[in-house]
Short mmCIF file of C-alpha atoms in Angstrom, two decimals:
data_model
loop_
_atom_site.label_atom_id
_atom_site.label_comp_id
_atom_site.label_asym_id
_atom_site.label_seq_id
_atom_site.Cartn_x
_atom_site.Cartn_y
_atom_site.Cartn_z
CA MET O 1 24.45 -7.23 15.65
CA VAL O 2 24.77 -5.71 12.17
CA ILE O 3 22.74 -2.53 11.73
CA PRO O 4 21.15 -2.35 8.27
CA LEU O 5 22.52 0.62 6.35
CA TYR O 6 20.90 1.96 3.19
CA THR O 7 22.85 4.32 0.96
CA LEU O 8 20.84 6.87 -1.01
CA ASP O 9 22.10 8.36 -4.26
CA GLY O 10 18.89 9.82 -5.68
CA LYS O 11 18.70 7.16 -8.37
CA HIS O 12 18.22 3.66 -7.00
CA LEU O 13 15.69 3.85 -4.16
CA THR O 14 13.13 1.01 -4.32
CA VAL O 15 9.86 0.11 -2.64
CA LYS O 16 11.67 -2.70 -0.85
CA HIS O 17 14.32 -0.32 0.53
CA ILE O 18 11.62 1.93 1.98
CA VAL O 19 9.60 -0.96 3.43
CA ASP O 20 12.65 -2.58 5.02
CA PHE O 21 13.93 0.69 6.45
CA VAL O 22 10.58 1.67 7.95
CA ALA O 23 10.05 -1.81 9.42
CA ASN O 24 13.42 -1.92 11.22
CA PRO O 25 13.88 0.78 13.90
CA LYS O 26 17.61 0.03 14.00
CA ALA O 27 18.11 0.62 10.27
CA ARG O 28 19.93 3.73 9.13
CA ILE O 29 20.42 5.58 5.87
CA LYS O 30 23.35 7.60 4.60
CA ILE O 31 23.95 9.83 1.63
CA HIS O 32 26.32 8.52 -1.03
CA PRO O 33 29.46 10.71 -1.08
CA SER O 34 29.05 11.23 -4.82
CA CYS O 35 25.98 13.38 -4.11
CA PHE O 36 27.77 16.02 -2.07
CA GLY O 37 29.45 17.68 -5.02
CA ALA O 38 26.16 17.96 -6.91
CA ILE O 39 24.45 19.44 -3.85
CA ASP O 40 27.20 22.01 -3.32
CA ARG O 41 27.40 23.02 -6.99
CA SER O 42 23.67 23.54 -7.34
CA ARG O 43 23.57 25.56 -4.14
CA ALA O 44 26.42 27.79 -5.25
CA PHE O 45 24.85 28.27 -8.68
CA LEU O 46 21.50 29.23 -7.16
CA HIS O 47 23.16 31.66 -4.79
CA ALA O 48 24.89 33.39 -7.68
CA GLN O 49 21.80 33.49 -9.90
CA MET O 50 19.45 34.86 -7.27
CA LYS O 51 21.50 38.05 -7.11
CA GLU O 52 20.90 38.72 -10.79
CA LYS O 53 17.66 37.04 -11.86
CA VAL O 54 14.04 36.67 -10.80
CA ILE O 55 13.62 33.12 -9.50
CA TYR O 56 10.24 31.90 -8.32
CA GLY O 57 10.04 31.19 -4.60
CA VAL O 58 13.59 32.42 -4.03
CA ASN O 59 13.23 36.16 -4.47
CA THR O 60 9.52 36.27 -5.30
CA GLY O 61 6.32 35.52 -3.45
CA PHE O 62 4.46 32.25 -3.90
CA GLY O 63 1.56 31.16 -6.08
CA PRO O 64 -0.50 34.10 -7.37
CA MET O 65 1.84 36.40 -5.40
CA ALA O 66 4.83 35.43 -7.54
CA SER O 67 4.79 38.91 -9.09
CA HIS O 68 5.93 40.36 -5.77
CA ILE O 69 9.72 40.72 -5.65
CA ILE O 70 11.22 40.15 -2.20
CA GLY O 71 14.12 42.17 -0.86
CA THR O 72 17.40 40.47 -0.03
CA GLN O 73 17.04 41.11 3.69
CA ASP O 74 13.73 39.19 3.77
CA LEU O 75 14.67 36.03 1.87
CA LYS O 76 15.12 33.89 5.00
CA ALA O 77 11.90 35.21 6.53
CA LEU O 78 10.11 34.36 3.28
CA GLN O 79 10.99 30.68 3.66
CA GLN O 80 10.01 30.61 7.32
CA ASN O 81 6.70 32.32 6.51
CA LEU O 82 6.01 29.72 3.83
CA ILE O 83 6.39 26.85 6.28
CA ARG O 84 4.33 28.42 9.04
CA SER O 85 1.54 29.61 6.76
CA HIS O 86 1.13 26.18 5.17
CA SER O 87 1.22 24.18 8.41
CA THR O 88 -2.57 24.10 8.44
CA GLY O 89 -3.31 20.39 8.18
CA MET O 90 -6.50 19.11 9.76
CA GLY O 91 -8.06 15.78 10.57
CA ASP O 92 -6.46 12.65 11.98
CA SER O 93 -2.69 12.36 12.08
CA ILE O 94 -1.22 10.22 9.33
CA ASP O 95 0.44 6.93 10.30
CA PRO O 96 4.03 7.78 11.35
CA ASP O 97 5.32 4.96 9.12
CA PHE O 98 3.88 6.78 6.12
CA ILE O 99 5.60 10.00 7.16
CA LEU O 100 8.95 8.29 7.75
CA ALA O 101 8.70 6.76 4.28
CA SER O 102 7.92 10.22 2.89
CA MET O 103 10.97 11.73 4.58
CA VAL O 104 13.16 9.08 2.97
CA VAL O 105 11.66 9.92 -0.42
CA ARG O 106 12.21 13.63 0.17
CA ILE O 107 15.86 13.37 1.05
CA ASN O 108 16.39 11.11 -1.97
CA THR O 109 14.99 13.93 -4.11
CA LEU O 110 17.01 16.71 -2.49
CA ILE O 111 20.38 14.96 -2.83
CA LYS O 112 20.03 14.71 -6.62
CA GLY O 113 21.50 18.21 -6.85
CA HIS O 114 18.61 19.87 -8.65
CA SER O 115 16.90 21.59 -5.71
CA GLY O 116 19.51 24.13 -4.67
CA VAL O 117 19.45 23.22 -0.99
CA SER O 118 22.51 23.18 1.24
CA ARG O 119 24.27 20.11 2.50
CA ASP O 120 23.35 21.27 6.02
CA LEU O 121 19.64 20.88 5.27
CA ALA O 122 20.17 17.38 3.90
CA ASP O 123 22.15 16.44 7.00
CA HIS O 124 19.46 17.83 9.30
CA LEU O 125 16.71 15.89 7.55
CA LEU O 126 18.92 12.80 7.65
CA LEU O 127 19.35 13.26 11.41
CA PHE O 128 15.58 13.34 11.95
CA ILE O 129 15.15 10.23 9.80
CA ASN O 130 17.81 8.17 11.51
CA ARG O 131 16.77 9.25 15.01
CA ARG O 132 13.16 8.42 14.07
CA ILE O 133 11.94 11.90 15.00
CA ILE O 134 8.78 11.82 12.92
CA PRO O 135 6.69 14.99 12.50
CA VAL O 136 2.97 14.85 13.27
CA VAL O 137 1.24 15.35 9.93
CA HIS O 138 -2.51 15.61 9.36
CA GLU O 139 -4.51 13.93 6.61
CA HIS O 140 -6.37 16.92 5.15
CA GLY O 141 -4.89 19.87 3.34
CA ALA O 142 -2.99 19.08 0.17
CA VAL O 143 -4.57 18.90 -3.27
CA GLY O 144 -1.49 17.27 -4.75
CA THR O 145 -0.60 19.79 -7.39
CA SER O 146 2.25 21.91 -6.06
CA GLY O 147 2.75 18.57 -4.44
CA ASP O 148 1.92 17.75 -0.86
CA LEU O 149 2.33 21.32 0.34
CA ILE O 150 0.43 21.09 3.62
CA GLN O 151 1.75 17.70 4.70
CA MET O 152 5.32 18.55 3.73
CA ALA O 153 5.01 21.88 5.56
CA HIS O 154 4.38 20.02 8.81
CA ILE O 155 7.53 17.97 8.21
CA ALA O 156 9.51 21.14 7.57
CA LEU O 157 7.92 22.74 10.65
CA ALA O 158 9.49 20.09 12.86
CA LEU O 159 12.89 20.62 11.25
CA ILE O 160 12.82 24.28 12.27
CA GLY O 161 11.86 23.27 15.81
CA GLU O 162 8.13 23.87 15.82
CA GLY O 163 4.94 21.79 15.77
CA GLU O 164 4.71 18.27 17.14
CA VAL O 165 6.56 15.02 16.52
CA TRP O 166 6.37 11.32 17.26
CA TYR O 167 9.38 10.00 19.14
CA ARG O 168 9.49 6.44 20.43
CA GLU O 169 5.76 6.20 19.72
CA VAL O 170 4.95 9.20 21.94
CA ARG O 171 3.39 12.32 20.45
CA GLN O 172 4.99 15.42 21.93
CA PRO O 173 5.91 19.07 21.23
CA THR O 174 9.03 19.47 19.13
CA VAL O 175 10.78 22.18 21.17
CA PRO O 176 11.35 20.30 24.46
CA LEU O 177 12.25 17.10 22.64
CA LEU O 178 14.96 18.76 20.55
CA LYS O 179 16.34 20.39 23.70
CA LYS O 180 16.41 17.01 25.42
CA LEU O 181 18.19 15.41 22.45
CA LYS O 182 20.53 18.43 22.10
CA ILE O 183 19.46 19.05 18.52
CA LYS O 184 19.34 22.64 17.31
CA PRO O 185 16.40 23.71 15.14
CA TYR O 186 17.36 24.32 11.53
CA THR O 187 17.41 27.84 10.09
CA LEU O 188 16.09 27.86 6.56
CA GLU O 189 18.12 29.57 3.86
CA SER O 190 16.84 30.86 0.50
CA LYS O 191 14.64 28.38 -1.41
CA GLU O 192 15.03 25.68 1.26
CA GLY O 193 11.51 26.00 2.62
CA LEU O 194 10.11 25.71 -0.88
CA SER O 195 12.37 22.75 -1.68
CA LEU O 196 11.13 20.96 1.41
CA ILE O 197 7.41 21.28 0.74
CA ASN O 198 7.16 21.45 -3.07
CA GLY O 199 6.77 17.95 -4.53
CA THR O 200 5.09 14.57 -4.29
CA SER O 201 7.13 12.93 -1.54
CA VAL O 202 4.30 12.21 0.88
CA MET O 203 1.91 10.68 -1.62
CA ALA O 204 4.85 8.74 -3.11
CA GLY O 205 6.04 7.54 0.30
CA ILE O 206 2.55 6.36 1.19
CA GLY O 207 2.30 4.86 -2.28
CA ALA O 208 5.45 2.81 -1.74
CA LEU O 209 4.07 1.20 1.41
CA ASN O 210 0.70 0.73 -0.31
CA VAL O 211 2.37 -1.18 -3.14
CA TYR O 212 4.08 -3.50 -0.68
CA HIS O 213 0.80 -4.33 1.04
CA ALA O 214 -1.03 -4.66 -2.27
CA GLU O 215 1.47 -7.31 -3.40
CA ARG O 216 1.00 -9.16 -0.12
CA ILE O 217 -2.78 -8.93 -0.27
CA LEU O 218 -2.88 -10.24 -3.81
CA SER O 219 -0.69 -13.20 -2.92
CA LEU O 220 -2.86 -13.94 0.11
CA ALA O 221 -5.96 -13.78 -2.09
CA VAL O 222 -4.43 -16.37 -4.43
CA ARG O 223 -3.51 -18.67 -1.53
CA LEU O 224 -6.90 -18.34 0.11
CA GLY O 225 -8.47 -18.94 -3.28
CA ALA O 226 -6.48 -22.15 -3.58
CA MET O 227 -7.65 -23.28 -0.15
CA GLY O 228 -11.25 -22.60 -1.12
CA LEU O 229 -10.81 -24.65 -4.28
CA GLU O 230 -9.68 -27.58 -2.18
CA LEU O 231 -12.66 -27.35 0.13
CA VAL O 232 -15.15 -27.48 -2.77
CA HIS O 233 -13.23 -30.22 -4.63
CA ALA O 234 -12.83 -27.96 -7.65
CA PHE O 235 -11.84 -29.22 -11.09
CA ARG O 236 -8.19 -28.80 -12.03
CA ASP O 237 -8.80 -28.02 -15.69
CA ALA O 238 -9.94 -24.48 -14.85
CA PHE O 239 -6.29 -23.69 -14.01
CA SER O 240 -4.56 -25.71 -16.69
CA GLU O 241 -1.65 -24.19 -18.54
CA GLU O 242 -3.31 -24.92 -21.90
CA LEU O 243 -6.48 -23.02 -20.98
CA HIS O 244 -4.69 -19.88 -19.92
CA ALA O 245 -2.18 -19.95 -22.76
CA ALA O 246 -5.18 -19.57 -25.05
CA ARG O 247 -5.85 -16.17 -23.46
CA PRO O 248 -2.30 -15.07 -22.71
CA HIS O 249 -2.71 -12.09 -20.42
CA PRO O 250 0.45 -12.08 -18.26
CA GLY O 251 -1.34 -11.59 -14.93
CA GLN O 252 -3.92 -14.27 -15.64
CA MET O 253 -1.24 -16.79 -16.61
CA GLN O 254 0.84 -15.91 -13.57
CA VAL O 255 -2.05 -16.39 -11.12
CA ALA O 256 -2.99 -19.70 -12.77
CA ALA O 257 0.62 -20.86 -12.54
CA LEU O 258 0.78 -19.98 -8.86
CA LEU O 259 -2.48 -21.85 -8.24
CA ARG O 260 -1.08 -24.93 -9.98
CA LYS O 261 2.06 -24.71 -7.87
CA ILE O 262 0.15 -24.37 -4.60
CA LEU O 263 -2.35 -27.09 -5.43
CA SER O 264 0.21 -29.62 -6.62
CA SER O 265 0.42 -31.02 -3.08
CA SER O 266 -3.37 -31.21 -2.58
CA ARG O 267 -5.34 -34.46 -2.57
CA LEU O 268 -8.73 -32.79 -2.80
CA LEU O 269 -9.16 -31.45 -6.33
CA GLN O 270 -10.98 -33.34 -9.08
CA GLU O 271 -9.89 -34.28 -12.55
CA ARG O 272 -12.42 -33.75 -15.30
CA ALA O 273 -12.00 -37.38 -16.35
CA ASP O 274 -13.29 -38.56 -12.97
CA LEU O 275 -16.59 -36.77 -13.58
CA GLN O 276 -16.93 -38.39 -16.99
CA LYS O 277 -16.50 -41.82 -15.42
CA ARG O 278 -19.26 -41.19 -12.89
CA ILE O 279 -21.87 -39.91 -15.32
CA THR O 280 -23.77 -41.95 -17.89
CA LEU O 281 -25.23 -40.06 -20.83
CA HIS O 282 -28.79 -40.80 -22.01
CA GLU O 283 -30.23 -40.60 -25.51
CA ARG O 284 -33.65 -39.58 -24.25
CA ASP O 285 -35.19 -37.67 -21.36
CA VAL O 286 -33.60 -35.18 -18.97
CA LYS O 287 -31.89 -36.38 -15.86
CA LYS O 288 -30.45 -34.30 -13.04
CA ILE O 289 -27.00 -35.35 -11.85
CA PRO O 290 -25.69 -34.80 -8.31
CA ASP O 291 -22.44 -33.22 -9.49
CA ASP O 292 -21.62 -29.62 -10.27
CA VAL O 293 -20.21 -29.69 -13.79
CA GLN O 294 -18.52 -26.32 -13.21
CA ASP O 295 -17.66 -24.31 -10.12
CA VAL O 296 -19.12 -20.85 -9.54
CA TYR O 297 -17.18 -17.91 -10.94
CA SER O 298 -15.63 -16.82 -7.63
CA PHE O 299 -13.72 -20.12 -7.71
CA ARG O 300 -13.41 -20.99 -11.38
CA CYS O 301 -12.40 -17.50 -12.54
CA LEU O 302 -9.72 -16.69 -9.95
CA PRO O 303 -6.97 -16.12 -12.56
CA GLN O 304 -9.23 -14.02 -14.75
CA ILE O 305 -10.30 -11.83 -11.81
CA LEU O 306 -6.99 -11.55 -9.95
CA GLY O 307 -4.83 -11.34 -13.07
CA PRO O 308 -5.76 -7.70 -13.83
CA ALA O 309 -5.04 -6.79 -10.19
CA LEU O 310 -1.58 -8.35 -10.45
CA GLU O 311 -0.83 -6.37 -13.58
CA VAL O 312 -2.02 -3.06 -12.15
CA ILE O 313 0.06 -3.58 -8.99
CA ALA O 314 3.12 -4.20 -11.16
CA ARG O 315 2.43 -1.02 -13.15
CA THR O 316 1.87 0.98 -9.99
CA LYS O 317 5.11 -0.27 -8.51
CA GLN O 318 6.99 0.89 -11.59
CA THR O 319 5.32 4.32 -11.42
CA VAL O 320 6.10 4.71 -7.72
CA GLU O 321 9.74 3.70 -8.14
CA THR O 322 10.15 6.20 -10.97
CA GLU O 323 8.59 8.91 -8.81
CA ILE O 324 10.68 8.31 -5.70
CA ASN O 325 13.85 8.76 -7.77
CA SER O 326 12.62 11.90 -9.54
CA VAL O 327 13.01 15.65 -9.13
CA THR O 328 9.56 16.87 -8.13
CA ASP O 329 10.11 20.40 -6.84
CA ASN O 330 10.09 23.72 -8.68
CA PRO O 331 12.07 25.56 -9.88
CA MET O 332 14.72 23.02 -10.88
CA ILE O 333 18.42 23.71 -11.23
CA ASP O 334 19.98 22.25 -14.37
CA MET O 335 23.73 22.32 -13.91
CA LYS O 336 24.47 20.73 -17.29
CA GLN O 337 23.04 23.72 -19.15
CA LYS O 338 23.65 26.17 -16.29
CA GLN O 339 20.01 27.23 -16.11
CA ILE O 340 17.07 27.37 -13.72
CA LEU O 341 13.93 25.78 -15.10
CA HIS O 342 10.40 26.65 -14.00
CA GLY O 343 7.84 23.92 -14.57
CA GLY O 344 5.40 21.51 -12.95
CA ASN O 345 7.16 18.31 -11.90
CA PHE O 346 5.37 18.70 -8.57
CA HIS O 347 2.04 17.75 -10.16
CA GLY O 348 0.82 14.52 -8.59
CA ASP O 349 -1.19 12.98 -11.42
CA TYR O 350 1.14 10.02 -11.91
CA ILE O 351 0.83 8.89 -8.30
CA ALA O 352 -2.86 9.85 -8.09
CA SER O 353 -3.87 7.87 -11.16
CA ALA O 354 -1.68 4.89 -10.19
CA MET O 355 -3.10 4.78 -6.65
CA ASP O 356 -6.68 5.01 -7.94
CA GLU O 357 -6.13 2.25 -10.48
CA MET O 358 -4.52 -0.03 -7.90
CA LYS O 359 -7.25 0.83 -5.39
CA ILE O 360 -9.93 -0.31 -7.83
CA GLY O 361 -8.14 -3.63 -8.33
CA LEU O 362 -7.94 -4.14 -4.58
CA VAL O 363 -11.63 -3.37 -4.15
CA LYS O 364 -12.50 -6.02 -6.75
CA LEU O 365 -10.23 -8.45 -4.87
CA THR O 366 -12.06 -7.62 -1.64
CA LEU O 367 -15.42 -8.14 -3.30
CA LEU O 368 -14.23 -11.53 -4.57
CA SER O 369 -13.24 -12.48 -1.02
CA GLU O 370 -16.62 -11.38 0.34
CA ARG O 371 -18.43 -13.51 -2.25
CA LYS O 372 -16.43 -16.58 -1.26
CA ILE O 373 -17.24 -15.94 2.39
CA ASN O 374 -20.89 -15.83 1.46
CA PHE O 375 -20.55 -19.10 -0.46
CA PHE O 376 -19.23 -20.98 2.55
CA LEU O 377 -21.68 -19.43 5.02
CA ASN O 378 -24.82 -19.66 2.89
CA GLN O 379 -26.16 -23.22 3.02
CA ASN O 380 -28.58 -22.47 0.18
CA VAL O 381 -25.63 -21.75 -2.11
CA ASN O 382 -22.98 -24.27 -1.08
CA LYS O 383 -25.38 -27.14 -0.24
CA ARG O 384 -22.67 -28.95 1.69
CA PHE O 385 -21.87 -26.97 4.86
CA PRO O 386 -24.07 -26.11 7.88
CA PRO O 387 -25.52 -22.58 7.99
CA PHE O 388 -22.82 -20.04 8.87
CA LEU O 389 -20.44 -22.98 9.37
CA ASN O 390 -22.11 -23.66 12.69
CA LEU O 391 -20.38 -26.59 14.39
CA LYS O 392 -22.82 -26.94 17.30
CA LYS O 393 -26.58 -26.31 17.23
CA PRO O 394 -27.77 -24.09 14.38
CA GLY O 395 -30.52 -21.89 15.70
CA LEU O 396 -29.19 -21.92 19.23
CA THR O 397 -25.65 -20.99 18.22
CA LEU O 398 -24.85 -18.61 15.38
CA GLY O 399 -21.43 -19.65 14.10
CA LEU O 400 -19.84 -17.05 11.82
CA GLN O 401 -23.01 -15.04 11.23
CA GLY O 402 -21.69 -11.93 12.98
CA LEU O 403 -18.39 -12.01 11.08
CA GLN O 404 -20.22 -12.00 7.76
CA PHE O 405 -21.81 -8.67 8.63
CA VAL O 406 -18.31 -7.28 9.20
CA ALA O 407 -17.12 -8.60 5.84
CA THR O 408 -20.16 -7.20 4.03
CA SER O 409 -20.03 -3.73 5.59
CA THR O 410 -16.25 -3.45 5.19
CA THR O 411 -16.48 -4.43 1.52
CA ALA O 412 -19.28 -1.92 0.99
CA GLN O 413 -17.11 0.87 2.37
CA SER O 414 -14.31 -0.09 0.00
CA GLN O 415 -16.73 -0.05 -2.92
CA THR O 416 -17.57 3.56 -2.05
CA LEU O 417 -13.86 4.41 -1.78
CA ALA O 418 -13.22 2.85 -5.21
CA PHE O 419 -14.39 5.97 -7.03
CA PRO O 420 -11.23 7.63 -8.42
CA GLN O 421 -10.25 10.69 -6.41
CA TYR O 422 -8.04 11.62 -9.35
CA VAL O 423 -11.01 13.12 -11.21
CA HIS O 424 -12.10 15.29 -8.28
CA SER O 425 -10.20 18.34 -9.46
CA ILE O 426 -11.31 21.61 -7.86
CA PRO O 427 -9.38 24.81 -8.74
CA THR O 428 -7.74 26.55 -5.79
CA ASN O 429 -4.94 28.99 -4.87
CA GLY O 430 -6.58 31.92 -6.62
CA ASP O 431 -7.02 29.68 -9.67
CA ASN O 432 -3.25 29.41 -10.00
CA GLN O 433 -3.71 25.72 -9.30
CA ASP O 434 -6.56 25.42 -11.76
CA ILE O 435 -6.39 21.64 -12.22
CA VAL O 436 -5.19 19.44 -9.37
CA SER O 437 -4.38 15.76 -8.77
CA MET O 438 -5.80 14.96 -5.32
CA GLY O 439 -2.92 12.50 -5.07
CA MET O 440 -2.71 12.64 -1.29
CA GLU O 441 -6.34 11.64 -0.96
CA SER O 442 -5.84 8.88 -3.55
CA ALA O 443 -2.93 7.45 -1.56
CA LEU O 444 -4.74 7.66 1.78
CA PHE O 445 -7.96 6.15 0.41
CA THR O 446 -5.90 3.32 -1.08
CA ALA O 447 -4.36 2.73 2.34
CA LYS O 448 -7.87 2.48 3.81
CA VAL O 449 -8.91 0.01 1.11
CA ILE O 450 -5.81 -2.03 1.98
CA ASP O 451 -6.78 -2.11 5.66
CA ASN O 452 -10.28 -3.22 4.68
CA ALA O 453 -8.92 -5.94 2.41
CA TYR O 454 -6.87 -7.40 5.24
CA THR O 455 -10.00 -7.52 7.41
CA VAL O 456 -12.10 -9.28 4.79
CA LEU O 457 -9.30 -11.73 3.91
CA ALA O 458 -8.94 -12.52 7.62
CA ILE O 459 -12.65 -13.40 7.79
CA GLU O 460 -12.31 -15.52 4.66
CA LEU O 461 -9.44 -17.44 6.28
CA ILE O 462 -11.51 -17.99 9.42
CA ALA O 463 -14.35 -19.35 7.29
CA LEU O 464 -12.01 -21.64 5.36
CA ALA O 465 -10.51 -23.03 8.56
CA GLN O 466 -13.98 -23.58 10.00
CA ALA O 467 -15.02 -25.40 6.81
CA ALA O 468 -11.90 -27.55 7.00
CA ASP O 469 -12.77 -28.45 10.58
CA PHE O 470 -16.29 -29.42 9.56
CA ARG O 471 -14.98 -31.63 6.75
CA ASN O 472 -12.06 -32.95 8.86
CA ILE O 473 -9.75 -32.93 5.85
CA TYR O 474 -6.62 -31.24 7.18
CA GLU O 475 -4.35 -34.10 6.08
CA LYS O 476 -5.48 -33.81 2.46
CA LEU O 477 -4.91 -30.07 2.18
CA SER O 478 -2.02 -28.62 0.19
CA ASP O 479 1.08 -27.57 2.08
CA SER O 480 0.14 -23.91 1.62
CA SER O 481 -3.36 -24.44 3.00
CA LYS O 482 -2.02 -26.40 5.97
CA HIS O 483 0.26 -23.46 6.73
CA LEU O 484 -2.66 -21.04 6.59
CA TYR O 485 -4.83 -23.33 8.71
CA GLU O 486 -2.14 -23.68 11.37
CA GLY O 487 -1.51 -19.94 11.35
CA VAL O 488 -5.12 -18.95 11.91
CA ARG O 489 -5.69 -21.65 14.50
CA SER O 490 -2.69 -20.40 16.47
CA VAL O 491 -4.54 -17.15 17.16
CA PHE O 492 -8.19 -17.99 16.49
CA PRO O 493 -9.58 -21.32 17.82
CA LYS O 494 -12.46 -22.86 15.91
CA ILE O 495 -15.88 -21.61 16.90
CA ILE O 496 -18.13 -24.16 18.55
CA GLN O 497 -19.76 -22.19 21.34
CA ASP O 498 -20.49 -18.55 20.49
CA ARG O 499 -17.95 -16.12 21.95
CA VAL O 500 -16.90 -12.49 21.60
CA LEU O 501 -14.51 -12.23 18.63
CA VAL O 502 -13.70 -8.52 18.61
CA HIS O 503 -10.21 -9.00 20.05
CA GLU O 504 -9.42 -12.15 18.06
CA LEU O 505 -10.04 -10.86 14.53
CA PRO O 506 -7.18 -8.31 14.70
CA GLN O 507 -4.85 -11.18 15.59
CA VAL O 508 -5.75 -12.92 12.35
CA VAL O 509 -5.07 -9.69 10.46
CA LYS O 510 -1.70 -9.47 12.22
CA PHE O 511 -0.90 -13.03 11.13
CA LEU O 512 -1.72 -12.20 7.50
CA LYS O 513 0.47 -9.10 7.60
CA SER O 514 3.43 -10.92 9.13
CA ASP O 515 3.25 -14.35 7.47
CA GLN O 516 6.51 -15.16 5.68
CA SER O 517 5.36 -18.10 3.58
CA PRO O 518 7.36 -18.52 0.35
CA ASP O 519 4.05 -18.73 -1.52
CA LEU O 520 3.73 -14.98 -1.02
CA SER O 521 6.14 -14.39 -3.91
CA LEU O 522 4.25 -13.33 -7.01
CA GLY O 523 7.31 -12.71 -9.12
CA ILE O 524 6.26 -9.12 -9.86
CA ASP O 525 9.88 -7.96 -9.63
CA GLU O 526 10.93 -10.53 -12.20
CA LYS O 527 8.54 -9.40 -14.92
#
């Protein structure tokens, strides 16, 4: 069996690399040999400069205490104190996959040769990554401006043999595990503690996985939208190439094109000409016709609603991939000009604003899904399906009534989370950090919105399958919709007699997360 091996060079890391590495426990990464020279040169240069010049965080204190010069004999203790003092995270532990992704981002930053760390530190971090020794990191603490200080401190804490880690899905103290694995704790040298915790690696690592799921969710929303269109016998002209070319937003045109592709194998949609044949116009009087001349917006306007989400996901992906290949710590060593630069590349506004923008798009997508669920369950609106898609005895049995409450409440929570955390700047650190990004919170809230979207989309798929069963039209569905129907029915039988669904719904979510249908490709990478 071939073990996937990813080579990092500080320049070409992608969202896909991170997703694939995190998903495969057997995968490994290595450092490109070309990086070693840059690492060694920057370390040697820093070591020489720190004997002659004042360098923040190397021979000074931190933050507002930067005016305190530290004696040579205390430089190692300074770095150790930094890690211990900032390992103050609170709240729930962050998903280990997010932390593993963050560690990959961090090592990709350090090997660029601008951080002044030793090759030994890079090798030690690489060892933790490849052995899947994942530090326990808590959700609360960082404000995202000197980067993810608190979260990164907990990662560094494990490297020096303290704190807690996840290993083979078991949470345990670091000390006995390292002894068992015969791994020595790392001893931090000058600047190395600061280089480990100063930067945006955690929010960027979370952001990379968020982008992957956002792409998947958007594609699922398009496919579920197509299935809904089939079940209401929608008109094809709402997705015509000519219509969308007249308003040529790239995302809108791309969603419409994907809908046309999916629905090309359907035998359920209507042509506008068929309506014209059925209806006779009158010169006088007003006459009500039995047909809907246009579908409601949640069906007819799918490209116009999902198009902006597609575009924002593409922009966010570009921002994240720039960030994960960037130098985000401070100070930075510039070997070309032989200088040490003090600045603010650790500020998380790029990731914070990108996550918030993408989060808003995903909330709108979730709201769209909830409205379509309501359409199919509300007999007064759809006028063609039994109440709550009840397939037995409405009144005695309740059908999907309970699931709608879940969809509504979950969507409502996402609407609350949609408010941009990016604007919640509160000065801290003795007003040294006087304007902050809140990027960590933005990334974590986006992850929660993603989880909620999967739940609501799963309920939409259940409703669509139930509607298909009521209509008995499986054979006329598009190939994509047949695939979705078969997938949900493999884990969630149709509801005739009321039953407890609490353990079945997560199985539908699992199907949506793992489905490998080719229709999931949105072509975002090709733009």
